[in-house]
Each structure stands twice: as structure tokens, then as C-alpha cells.
Coordinates of C-alpha atoms and ligand atoms in Angstrom, one line a residue:
X22 CA -19.8 -25.8 35.8
X23 CA -21.1 -22.9 37.8
X24 CA -24.2 -23.3 39.9
X25 CA -27.7 -23.2 38.4
X26 CA -30.3 -20.6 39.3
X27 CA -32.9 -23.3 39.2
X28 CA -33.0 -27.1 38.6
X29 CA -35.7 -29.3 37.1
X30 CA -35.8 -32.8 35.8
X31 CA -36.7 -31.8 32.3
X32 CA -36.5 -28.4 30.6
X33 CA -38.6 -28.0 27.4
X34 CA -37.7 -25.1 25.0
X35 CA -41.0 -24.0 23.3
X36 CA -44.6 -24.4 24.5
X37 CA -46.3 -25.2 21.1
X38 CA -47.5 -28.6 19.9
X39 CA -44.4 -30.7 20.6
X40 CA -43.4 -28.9 23.9
X41 CA -47.0 -29.2 25.3
X42 CA -47.3 -32.9 24.5
X43 CA -43.9 -33.6 25.9
X44 CA -44.8 -31.9 29.2
X45 CA -48.3 -33.3 29.4
X46 CA -47.0 -36.9 29.0
X47 CA -44.0 -36.4 31.3
X48 CA -46.3 -35.0 34.0
X49 CA -48.1 -38.3 34.2
X50 CA -45.1 -39.2 36.5
X51 CA -45.8 -37.1 39.6
X52 CA -42.1 -37.4 40.7
X53 CA -40.9 -35.5 37.6
X54 CA -40.5 -31.7 37.7
X55 CA -40.9 -30.1 34.3
X56 CA -40.4 -26.6 33.1
X57 CA -41.6 -25.4 29.7
X58 CA -40.0 -22.1 28.6
X59 CA -42.0 -20.3 26.0
X60 CA -40.8 -17.4 23.9
X61 CA -44.2 -15.7 23.7
X62 CA -47.7 -17.0 23.7
X63 CA -48.7 -13.5 22.5
X64 CA -46.7 -14.0 19.3
X65 CA -48.0 -17.6 19.2
X66 CA -47.1 -21.0 17.9
X67 CA -47.9 -22.6 14.5
X68 CA -50.1 -25.2 16.2
X69 CA -52.5 -22.4 17.3
X70 CA -52.9 -21.0 13.8
X71 CA -53.0 -24.5 12.2
X72 CA -56.1 -26.2 11.0
X73 CA -55.6 -28.6 13.9
X74 CA -56.0 -31.6 11.6
X75 CA -54.5 -34.7 13.3
X76 CA -53.5 -37.6 11.0
X77 CA -53.8 -41.0 12.6
X78 CA -54.4 -44.5 11.1
X79 CA -56.5 -47.0 13.1
X80 CA -58.4 -44.9 15.6
X81 CA -61.7 -45.8 17.2
X82 CA -63.2 -42.8 15.3
X83 CA -62.3 -44.4 12.0
X84 CA -63.6 -47.8 13.2
X85 CA -66.9 -46.2 14.2
X86 CA -67.1 -44.6 10.7
X87 CA -66.4 -47.9 9.0
X88 CA -62.9 -46.8 7.8
X89 CA -60.3 -49.5 7.5
X90 CA -56.9 -48.1 8.4
X91 CA -53.7 -49.0 10.2
X92 CA -50.6 -47.2 11.3
X93 CA -48.6 -49.1 8.7
X94 CA -50.9 -47.9 5.9
X95 CA -50.6 -44.4 7.2
X96 CA -46.8 -44.7 7.2
X97 CA -46.8 -46.2 3.7
X98 CA -48.9 -43.3 2.4
X99 CA -46.5 -40.7 3.9
X100 CA -43.5 -42.5 2.5
X101 CA -45.1 -42.9 -1.0
X102 CA -45.4 -39.1 -1.1
X103 CA -42.0 -38.3 0.4
X104 CA -39.9 -41.1 -1.1
X105 CA -37.7 -40.8 2.0
X106 CA -37.1 -44.5 2.8
X107 CA -34.2 -43.7 5.0
X108 CA -36.6 -41.9 7.4
X109 CA -39.0 -44.9 7.4
X110 CA -38.2 -46.0 10.9
X111 CA -39.1 -42.5 12.3
X112 CA -42.3 -42.3 10.2
X113 CA -43.4 -45.7 11.4
X114 CA -42.7 -44.9 15.0
X115 CA -44.8 -41.8 14.7
X116 CA -47.6 -43.5 13.0
X117 CA -47.6 -46.2 15.6
X118 CA -48.2 -43.8 18.4
X119 CA -50.7 -41.6 16.5
X120 CA -53.9 -43.5 17.1
X121 CA -53.3 -43.8 20.9
X122 CA -52.3 -40.2 21.0
X123 CA -55.4 -38.9 19.2
X124 CA -57.6 -41.0 21.4
X125 CA -55.8 -39.7 24.5
X126 CA -56.4 -36.1 23.4
X127 CA -60.1 -37.0 22.9
X128 CA -60.2 -38.7 26.3
X129 CA -58.8 -35.6 27.9
X130 CA -62.0 -33.8 27.1
X131 CA -61.4 -32.5 23.6
X132 CA -64.2 -33.1 21.1
X133 CA -62.8 -35.1 18.2
X134 CA -64.4 -36.5 15.0
X135 CA -63.0 -38.1 11.9
X136 CA -63.0 -35.7 9.0
X137 CA -64.7 -38.1 6.5
X138 CA -65.3 -35.0 4.4
X139 CA -61.6 -34.0 4.4
X140 CA -60.1 -35.9 1.4
X141 CA -56.5 -35.1 0.7
X142 CA -54.1 -36.0 -2.1
X143 CA -52.2 -39.2 -1.3
X144 CA -54.3 -40.2 1.6
X145 CA -55.7 -43.6 0.9
X146 CA -58.5 -43.3 3.4
X147 CA -60.0 -40.5 5.5
X148 CA -57.6 -40.2 8.4
X149 CA -57.6 -36.5 9.4
X150 CA -59.2 -36.0 12.8
X151 CA -60.6 -32.6 13.7
X152 CA -62.5 -30.9 16.4
X153 CA -66.3 -31.1 16.1
X154 CA -67.2 -27.6 15.1
X155 CA -64.0 -27.2 13.0
X156 CA -62.5 -24.3 14.8
X157 CA -58.9 -25.4 14.1
X158 CA -55.7 -25.4 16.1
X159 CA -56.4 -22.5 18.3
X160 CA -59.0 -24.4 20.2
X161 CA -56.8 -27.4 20.6
X162 CA -53.9 -25.3 21.9
X163 CA -56.2 -23.6 24.4
X164 CA -57.4 -27.0 25.6
X165 CA -53.9 -28.5 26.0
X166 CA -52.6 -25.3 27.8
X167 CA -55.6 -25.7 30.1
X168 CA -54.6 -29.2 30.9
X169 CA -51.0 -28.1 31.6
X170 CA -52.1 -25.4 33.9
X171 CA -53.8 -28.0 36.1
X172 CA -50.6 -30.0 36.6
X173 CA -48.7 -29.4 39.9
X174 CA -45.4 -30.7 38.5
X175 CA -45.2 -28.5 35.3
X176 CA -44.3 -24.9 35.2
X177 CA -45.2 -23.1 31.9
X178 CA -43.1 -20.0 31.9
X179 CA -44.2 -17.5 29.3
X180 CA -42.2 -14.6 27.8
X181 CA -39.1 -16.6 28.6
X182 CA -37.1 -17.4 25.5
X183 CA -34.4 -20.0 25.7
X184 CA -31.2 -18.5 24.5
X185 CA -28.8 -21.4 24.6
X186 CA -27.8 -24.7 26.0
X187 CA -25.7 -25.3 29.1
X188 CA -23.0 -28.0 28.6
X189 CA -20.8 -30.1 30.9
X190 CA -18.3 -31.5 28.4
X191 CA -20.4 -32.9 25.6
X192 CA -23.5 -33.4 27.8
X193 CA -26.4 -31.0 27.7
X194 CA -27.2 -30.1 31.3
X195 CA -29.6 -27.3 31.0
X196 CA -30.7 -24.1 29.2
X197 CA -30.1 -20.5 29.5
X198 CA -33.4 -18.5 29.7
X199 CA -34.0 -14.8 29.4
X200 CA -36.8 -13.6 31.7
X201 CA -37.7 -10.1 32.9
X202 CA -34.5 -8.6 31.7
X203 CA -32.2 -11.1 33.3
X204 CA -30.6 -14.4 32.3
X205 CA -31.3 -17.6 34.3
X206 CA -29.3 -20.8 34.2
X207 CA -31.7 -23.7 34.5
X208 CA -30.2 -27.1 35.2
X209 CA -32.0 -30.1 33.8
X210 CA -31.3 -33.8 33.4
X211 CA -32.9 -33.7 30.0
X212 CA -33.5 -30.9 27.5
X213 CA -36.2 -31.0 24.8
X214 CA -36.0 -28.7 21.9
X215 CA -39.5 -27.8 20.6
X216 CA -39.0 -24.4 19.2
X217 CA -40.2 -25.2 15.6
X218 CA -38.5 -24.3 12.4
X219 CA -37.0 -21.3 10.7
X220 CA -39.6 -19.9 8.3
X221 CA -39.3 -16.4 9.8
X222 CA -35.5 -16.1 9.6
X223 CA -34.7 -14.5 6.2
X224 CA -31.1 -15.5 6.2
X225 CA -31.8 -19.2 6.9
X226 CA -34.7 -19.1 4.5
X227 CA -32.5 -17.7 1.7
X228 CA -29.7 -20.3 2.5
X229 CA -32.0 -23.4 2.5
X230 CA -35.2 -22.4 0.8
X231 CA -34.2 -19.7 -1.6
X232 CA -35.8 -21.8 -4.4
X233 CA -39.2 -21.0 -3.0
X234 CA -38.8 -17.4 -4.3
X235 CA -40.7 -14.8 -2.3
X236 CA -43.8 -16.7 -1.1
X237 CA -46.5 -15.4 1.2
X238 CA -45.4 -16.3 4.7
X239 CA -48.3 -17.8 6.6
X240 CA -46.6 -19.0 9.8
X241 CA -46.1 -17.3 13.2
X242 CA -43.3 -14.8 14.0
X243 CA -41.7 -17.0 16.6
X244 CA -40.4 -19.6 14.2
X245 CA -36.9 -18.1 13.8
X246 CA -34.9 -21.3 14.0
X247 CA -33.3 -20.4 17.3
X248 CA -32.4 -24.0 18.2
X249 CA -30.2 -24.3 15.1
X250 CA -27.7 -21.8 16.5
X251 CA -27.5 -23.9 19.7
X252 CA -27.1 -27.4 18.2
X253 CA -24.7 -26.7 15.3
X254 CA -21.7 -25.9 17.5
X255 CA -22.2 -29.2 19.4
X256 CA -22.2 -31.2 16.2
X257 CA -25.8 -32.0 15.5
X258 CA -26.7 -33.2 12.0
X259 CA -29.3 -31.5 9.9
X260 CA -31.4 -33.1 7.2
X261 CA -33.8 -32.2 4.4
X262 CA -33.3 -28.5 5.0
X263 CA -34.7 -27.7 1.5
X264 CA -38.2 -28.9 2.3
X265 CA -41.1 -26.9 3.6
X266 CA -44.8 -27.1 4.3
X267 CA -46.1 -24.9 1.5
X268 CA -49.6 -24.1 0.4
X269 CA -50.8 -23.4 -3.1
X270 CA -54.2 -22.3 -1.7
X271 CA -53.3 -18.9 -0.3
X272 CA -55.8 -16.2 -1.4
X273 CA -54.0 -13.2 -2.9
X274 CA -54.4 -10.1 -0.8
X275 CA -56.0 -11.9 2.1
X276 CA -53.5 -14.5 3.3
X277 CA -56.3 -16.9 4.1
X278 CA -56.4 -20.4 2.5
X279 CA -59.2 -22.0 0.6
X280 CA -60.0 -25.6 1.6
X281 CA -57.9 -28.4 0.2
X282 CA -61.1 -30.4 -0.1
X283 CA -62.4 -28.1 -2.8
X284 CA -60.7 -29.9 -5.8
X285 CA -62.3 -33.2 -4.5
X286 CA -65.7 -31.5 -4.9
X287 CA -65.1 -30.5 -8.5
X288 CA -63.2 -27.1 -8.1
X289 CA -60.9 -26.3 -11.0
X290 CA -57.8 -24.1 -11.3
X291 CA -57.3 -21.8 -14.3
X292 CA -54.3 -19.6 -15.3
X293 CA -54.6 -16.0 -16.4
X294 CA -55.5 -17.2 -19.9
X295 CA -58.4 -19.0 -18.5
X296 CA -56.8 -22.4 -19.2
X297 CA -56.6 -25.4 -16.9
X298 CA -53.0 -26.4 -16.3
X299 CA -53.0 -29.2 -13.7
X300 CA -54.9 -32.2 -12.4
X301 CA -56.3 -30.5 -9.3
X302 CA -56.9 -33.7 -7.3
X303 CA -53.4 -35.1 -8.0
X304 CA -51.4 -32.7 -5.9
X305 CA -51.4 -31.9 -2.2
X306 CA -51.4 -28.3 -1.3
X307 CA -47.7 -28.2 -0.7
X308 CA -46.8 -29.6 -4.1
X309 CA -49.4 -27.3 -5.7
X310 CA -47.4 -24.4 -4.4
X311 CA -44.5 -25.3 -6.6
X312 CA -46.8 -25.6 -9.6
X313 CA -48.3 -22.1 -9.0
X314 CA -44.8 -20.7 -8.6
X315 CA -44.1 -21.6 -12.2
X316 CA -47.1 -19.7 -13.6
X317 CA -46.8 -16.1 -14.9
X318 CA -47.4 -13.9 -12.0
X319 CA -47.3 -17.0 -9.7
X320 CA -51.1 -16.9 -9.5
X321 CA -54.1 -18.8 -10.6
X322 CA -57.9 -18.7 -10.0
X323 CA -59.8 -21.4 -8.3
X324 CA -63.4 -21.8 -9.3
X325 CA -66.1 -23.8 -7.6
X326 CA -69.9 -23.9 -7.1
X327 CA -72.5 -24.0 -4.4
X328 CA -72.3 -27.8 -4.0
X329 CA -68.5 -27.6 -3.4
X330 CA -69.1 -24.6 -1.1
X331 CA -71.6 -26.5 1.0
X332 CA -69.2 -29.4 1.3
X333 CA -66.4 -27.3 2.6
X334 CA -67.8 -24.1 4.2
X335 CA -67.7 -25.5 7.8
X336 CA -63.9 -25.7 7.8
X337 CA -62.1 -22.9 9.6
X338 CA -60.2 -22.1 6.4
X339 CA -63.4 -21.4 4.4
X340 CA -64.9 -19.5 7.3
X341 CA -61.8 -17.2 7.4
X342 CA -62.1 -16.7 3.7
X343 CA -65.8 -15.8 3.9
X344 CA -65.3 -13.5 6.9
X345 CA -62.5 -11.6 5.2
X346 CA -64.2 -11.3 1.9
X347 CA -61.6 -13.4 0.1
X348 CA -64.2 -15.1 -2.1
X349 CA -66.0 -13.6 -5.1
X350 CA -69.3 -14.7 -6.6
X351 CA -70.3 -15.1 -10.2
X352 CA -74.0 -15.7 -10.8
X353 CA -73.7 -17.1 -14.3
X354 CA -71.1 -18.3 -16.8
X355 CA -71.0 -14.8 -18.3
X356 CA -70.2 -13.3 -14.9
X357 CA -67.6 -16.0 -14.4
X358 CA -65.9 -15.1 -17.7
X359 CA -65.9 -11.5 -16.7
X360 CA -64.3 -12.4 -13.3
X361 CA -61.7 -14.5 -15.1
X362 CA -61.2 -11.8 -17.7
X363 CA -61.7 -14.3 -20.5
X364 CA -64.4 -14.9 -23.1
X365 CA -67.4 -17.0 -22.4
X366 CA -66.2 -20.0 -24.6
X367 CA -62.9 -20.0 -22.8
X368 CA -64.7 -20.0 -19.4
X369 CA -67.0 -22.8 -20.6
X370 CA -64.0 -24.9 -21.7
X371 CA -62.3 -24.3 -18.4
X372 CA -65.3 -25.9 -16.6
X373 CA -65.2 -29.0 -18.7
X374 CA -64.8 -31.8 -16.1
X375 CA -62.3 -34.6 -16.6
X376 CA -64.0 -38.0 -16.9
X377 CA -65.4 -39.2 -13.6
X378 CA -65.6 -35.8 -11.9
X379 CA -68.6 -33.6 -11.4
X380 CA -69.5 -30.6 -13.6
X381 CA -69.7 -27.3 -11.8
X382 CA -73.0 -25.5 -12.0
X383 CA -73.8 -21.7 -11.7
X384 CA -73.7 -19.8 -9.4
X385 CA -69.9 -20.0 -9.1
X386 CA -67.4 -18.8 -6.5
X387 CA -63.9 -17.9 -7.2
X388 CA -60.7 -16.9 -5.5
X389 CA -57.3 -15.8 -6.8
X390 CA -54.7 -18.0 -5.2
X391 CA -50.9 -18.0 -4.9
X392 CA -48.2 -19.9 -3.1
X393 CA -47.1 -19.5 0.5
X394 CA -44.8 -21.1 3.0
X395 CA -46.4 -22.2 6.3
X396 CA -43.5 -23.9 8.1
X397 CA -40.1 -25.4 7.4
X398 CA -39.6 -29.2 7.3
X399 CA -35.9 -29.6 7.6
X400 CA -34.2 -29.9 10.9
X401 CA -32.0 -31.9 13.3
X402 CA -31.5 -35.6 12.9
X403 CA -33.1 -37.6 15.7
X404 CA -33.3 -41.3 16.4
X405 CA -36.5 -43.3 17.1
X406 CA -36.5 -42.0 20.7
X407 CA -36.2 -38.4 19.7
X408 CA -32.6 -38.1 20.8
X409 CA -30.5 -35.6 18.8
X410 CA -27.8 -37.3 16.8
X411 CA -24.3 -36.0 15.9
X412 CA -22.5 -36.3 12.6
X413 CA -21.5 -39.9 13.5
X414 CA -25.1 -40.9 14.5
X415 CA -24.4 -40.9 18.2
X416 CA -26.9 -39.3 20.6
X417 CA -25.8 -36.0 22.1
X418 CA -26.2 -36.8 25.8
X419 CA -29.2 -35.1 27.5
X420 CA -30.7 -33.6 24.3
X421 CA -34.0 -34.4 22.5
X422 CA -35.8 -32.6 19.7
X423 CA -39.2 -32.9 18.0
X424 CA -41.7 -31.1 15.8
X425 CA -40.4 -28.4 13.5
X426 CA -37.0 -28.4 15.2
X427 CA -36.4 -31.9 13.9
X428 CA -36.2 -33.3 10.4
X429 CA -39.8 -33.7 9.2
X430 CA -41.7 -36.2 7.2
X431 CA -41.8 -34.5 3.8
X432 CA -38.5 -35.9 2.5
X433 CA -36.1 -33.7 0.6
X434 CA -38.7 -31.7 -1.2
X435 CA -41.7 -29.7 -0.2
X436 CA -43.7 -31.7 -2.8
X437 CA -43.5 -34.7 -0.4
X438 CA -45.5 -33.1 2.4
X439 CA -48.6 -35.1 3.3
X440 CA -51.5 -33.4 5.1
X441 CA -51.2 -33.9 8.9
X442 CA -47.5 -34.5 8.9
X443 CA -46.7 -31.3 10.9
X444 CA -48.7 -32.0 14.0
X445 CA -48.0 -35.8 13.7
X446 CA -44.3 -35.1 14.1
X447 CA -44.8 -32.5 16.8
X448 CA -47.4 -34.2 19.0
X449 CA -46.2 -37.7 18.1
X450 CA -42.5 -37.0 18.9
X451 CA -43.5 -35.2 22.1
X452 CA -45.3 -38.3 23.1
X453 CA -42.3 -40.6 22.2
X454 CA -39.8 -38.3 23.9
X455 CA -41.8 -38.2 27.1
X456 CA -42.0 -42.0 27.2
X457 CA -38.3 -42.3 26.6
X458 CA -37.4 -39.8 29.3
X459 CA -39.7 -41.4 31.8
X460 CA -38.2 -44.8 31.1
X461 CA -34.6 -43.5 31.4
X462 CA -34.8 -41.1 34.4
Ligands
LIG8 C1 -51.4 -22.0 8.8 C2 -50.9 -23.4 9.2 C3 -51.8 -24.5 9.1 C4 -51.3 -25.7 9.5 N1 -52.2 -26.8 9.6 C5 -51.8 -28.0 10.0 C6 -52.7 -29.1 10.2 O1 -54.0 -28.9 10.1 N2 -52.2 -30.3 10.6 C7 -50.9 -30.5 10.8 O2 -50.5 -31.6 11.1 N3 -50.0 -29.5 10.7 C8 -50.4 -28.2 10.3 N4 -49.6 -27.2 10.3 C9 -48.2 -27.5 10.7 C10 -48.1 -27.5 12.3 O3 -48.8 -26.3 12.8 C11 -46.6 -27.4 12.7 O4 -45.9 -28.5 12.1 C12 -46.5 -27.7 14.2 O5 -47.2 -26.7 14.9 C13 -45.1 -27.7 14.7 O6 -45.1 -27.9 16.1 P1 -43.9 -27.4 17.0 O7 -44.2 -27.7 18.4 O8 -42.6 -27.8 16.4 O9 -44.0 -25.8 16.7 P2 -45.1 -24.7 17.2 O10 -46.4 -25.3 17.4 O11 -44.9 -23.6 16.3 O12 -44.5 -24.3 18.7 C14 -43.2 -23.8 18.8 C15 -43.1 -23.0 20.1 O13 -41.8 -22.7 20.4 C16 -41.7 -21.3 20.8 N5 -40.3 -20.9 20.6 C17 -39.6 -20.6 19.5 N6 -38.4 -20.2 19.8 C18 -38.3 -20.3 21.2 C19 -37.2 -20.0 22.1 N7 -36.0 -19.6 21.7 N8 -37.4 -20.2 23.4 C20 -38.7 -20.7 23.8 N9 -39.7 -20.9 23.0 C21 -39.5 -20.7 21.7 C22 -42.7 -20.6 19.9 O14 -43.1 -19.4 20.5 C23 -43.8 -21.6 19.9 O15 -44.8 -21.4 20.9 C24 -50.0 -25.9 9.9 C25 -49.1 -24.8 10.0 C26 -49.6 -23.6 9.6 C27 -48.6 -22.4 9.7

């Protein structure tokens, strides 16, 4: 081994959700020196463009709202959607830390409330936590980066992409980082991969997710699957590579998304013939993407009314839609029929509510929606401590992974994605990894 240019206790590749949480929690130990190498905050992380909805079961916010929930119930909901029983131990480990983690974020000065008005398919009770004011993930990332900046034992190095791992035999002993036109060899006792998935790499997408067709791509440019090229040569296992976080709520021509809560407030989906084709409440937005993909033109129109609008308009998604002019209005049934390009009787039939659901009333709102991919869900196999495993289920010494770099919680298919899974596996595994490293160093 040649000498290092720099040595730290822990090197974190990627300064998004997982990388930030890992560093924040590691830094609680003042004797640890941590460096976070970030490809580009200018290009951004998916956490920053996310809705910032944090799924956790059993928080004090739920208790205060009279919502009965537990980590086990959360895990069971996730597994009922994914069917991925083999991944149960990881799901349960993440759900166990989720309430403490969400409360810790709140106690760090971030204004959190329970999204009682954010129902989601497959979620047995309201468990998405959000910022008061509903400004989404950008606000959360800014807050966490602010916390990091105040820590004397963490260096957050921007515009410094990690390019590879440094090895001593089969042990990972550091990372190679590109900065200011030169390459630095950074030695570290532990390396954490938090570089997210591969949704922006066309070759990997074609190989693993070609069945998604040519979806709108709603994620950040930095998710190019860099870590895969580093871990495959050292024998890491990959899992569920054919699953993604998809959205069937992407507004055509705008790229914004309408709120997943709309169907729970009576919104209906119609195809180009003006016919309903799906139980709108029965599918999460990821599974709805697959249904839209099967339609002619891969598009549908979502229709809702003023009551549904009032219930959802404070979300950052609806604000984005309204600001960008992605939503059309129809004052009457006749206008709606014109907007849908169908006859009035067809439009009237489309609005017929299924038993037990509310009837939409004029004036109406409508948006043409299609399917998109937001982030990939397949990745490296990790154990309950976040350690990367090889093909024989042995930890690769010195190496951890979390968030979109690791296998996610959706199971083998995008249909199994539950709302909140993404940040749960990123923040949650960052939390777990930090605890493990602190206990082992
Ligand atoms: C539009 C949208 C909405 C979403 N909404 C939600 C939601 O409300 N709730 C939820 O739970 N999930 C949501 N998700 C999913 C969630 O954002 C991701 O699952 C989560 O951000 C993944 O965390 P991460 O730390 O793995 O990746 P990221 O947050 O993307 O961070 C990865 C970081 O690694 C950096 N990086 C990449 N390669 C390198 C390299 N070679 N060297 C150094 N750094 C590198 C990137 O620049 C980036 O900063 C949403 C996703 C999208 C796209």
C-alpha cells in the first residue's frame, strides 16, 4: 500500500440523505474524524428534490394526533406491499430506528408534523411526517447541511467525486477522490457508500430496468450508479435490480407530480376514451406507473374538484403544479367533456363514484399524467448493520452502504414500493451504520 494523501476515521462517499445522516450521527463522538466527499451539491441529491416525507411508526407526533402505530406495524405494511420476506430483518431494523430518528431530526430544530392529510395506498395509518409548511426535501437537506457545517470533526468536501475504493488485500482502506483536477488517496478505517442508485445511467437502466420503457426521468443527474463499478470487482452481491421508485402522477409536459392524496379525496383517472380503468385508491404511485405504461400513449387524465384541491394544495407537489401551469380548469361538466375530448354522457359516467367514495362536483381540475422513474431500488446486499456482503454473505471488511446504493425495500418489483421507503432506507441506514461504526472503532 502506498501512502495516503490524507487519513480520516470514516470516509463517506455521497453527501445526500444517507451520507449526511451517517456523518451527523458519527460526529456525536468527538474523537472521530469524518470526511464526506460529495460529487456536486450544485447538481444535487434526490433527497433535496424529494417531498421530504419521512415514514415512521410510533412517533410522539402520531401519539399526539391519536394515531396508534408501531415499528412492527410499519414493517408489516412495507412487507405486505413488497412481498420480500427475505428482506424482513432489514425492513424491521429500519422501522425500529425510524421513530427515534424522526424525533431526533425534530429535536435538532426542524419543524416536523404528522401528515394526517397524507393518506397513501397500503399505509394502515397516517405515518408520513413532513415539515410544517410542506416545503419538501430541499428544506430538510438545507437544515441537515447546516448542522453538519457546525461540527468540528466533519469535513463536507463538495465538488469532490469519489472515483474508486482503496484496498489492502480484501479490506477496503479508503477512497480515491477527484478534486480540483487532481486525485487524492484518502485512507479511512471505514468507508460508507451513500452515492444513491443508477437512474441516470442509460446503460445500467437498459440492463436492469429496460421493462420500464422510456419513462420521464424525475431524479437528479448525480445518480449514475458510480458505486456499482467499485463494488462488483470486489465481489459484492446485488439484489432486486429490476425495481424502481416510479410515479404514475407525472404531469405530461411539465414533469411536476400531482399529489398522491388526490385519489383519496375522490379524484378519478380516465383513459383517452374517457373511461375509468383502475381503482385509483388501490395503487401506490409507483405501481400506478406500471398501469399507465400499459395504456395507449402511456397517458391518462386525472380529474378532481375544489374539495380535493383544497385538501391537497398545500403540498409542495401541488404548489409546483400550480406554479408551472400544469393544472387545467373546467367550470362545468360540459367544459370537462371538452377537456377530455369526450361527450358529456361519457364524462358524466367517468365521474360516477364507486360506492363509499365522494362524488366530484363542478368546477373541476384536470391534469394529463404519465409514468416516470424517480430513483432505482436495487443495489448492494447489506446486513442488518449496513455492512456490504459478498456472494457468500460475508461482510467485505471496512465497507458499508445505505440509501439508494443498497438494496431497497420495494422487493423485486417497482409495484412493491411504499411511500416513504426511500428516505427511510437512506436516513435509517445512515443512522444504523453510524451506530455500528461507533461501536466497532
Ligand atoms: C422527486 C422525488 C421525490 C421523492 N420523495 C420522497 C419522499 O417524499 N419520501 C421518501 O422517503 N423518499 C422520496 N424519494 C426518494 C428519496 O429521495 C431517495 O430514496 C433518497 O434521497 C436516497 O438517499 P441517498 O442518500 O441514497 O441518495 P441522495 O439523497 O440522492 O444522495 C446521494 C448523493 O451522492 C452523491 N454522489 C453520487 N455519486 C457520487 C460520487 N461518485 N462521489 C461522491 N458523491 C456522489 C450525489 O451527488 C448525492 O448528493 C423521492 C425521490 C424523488 C426523485
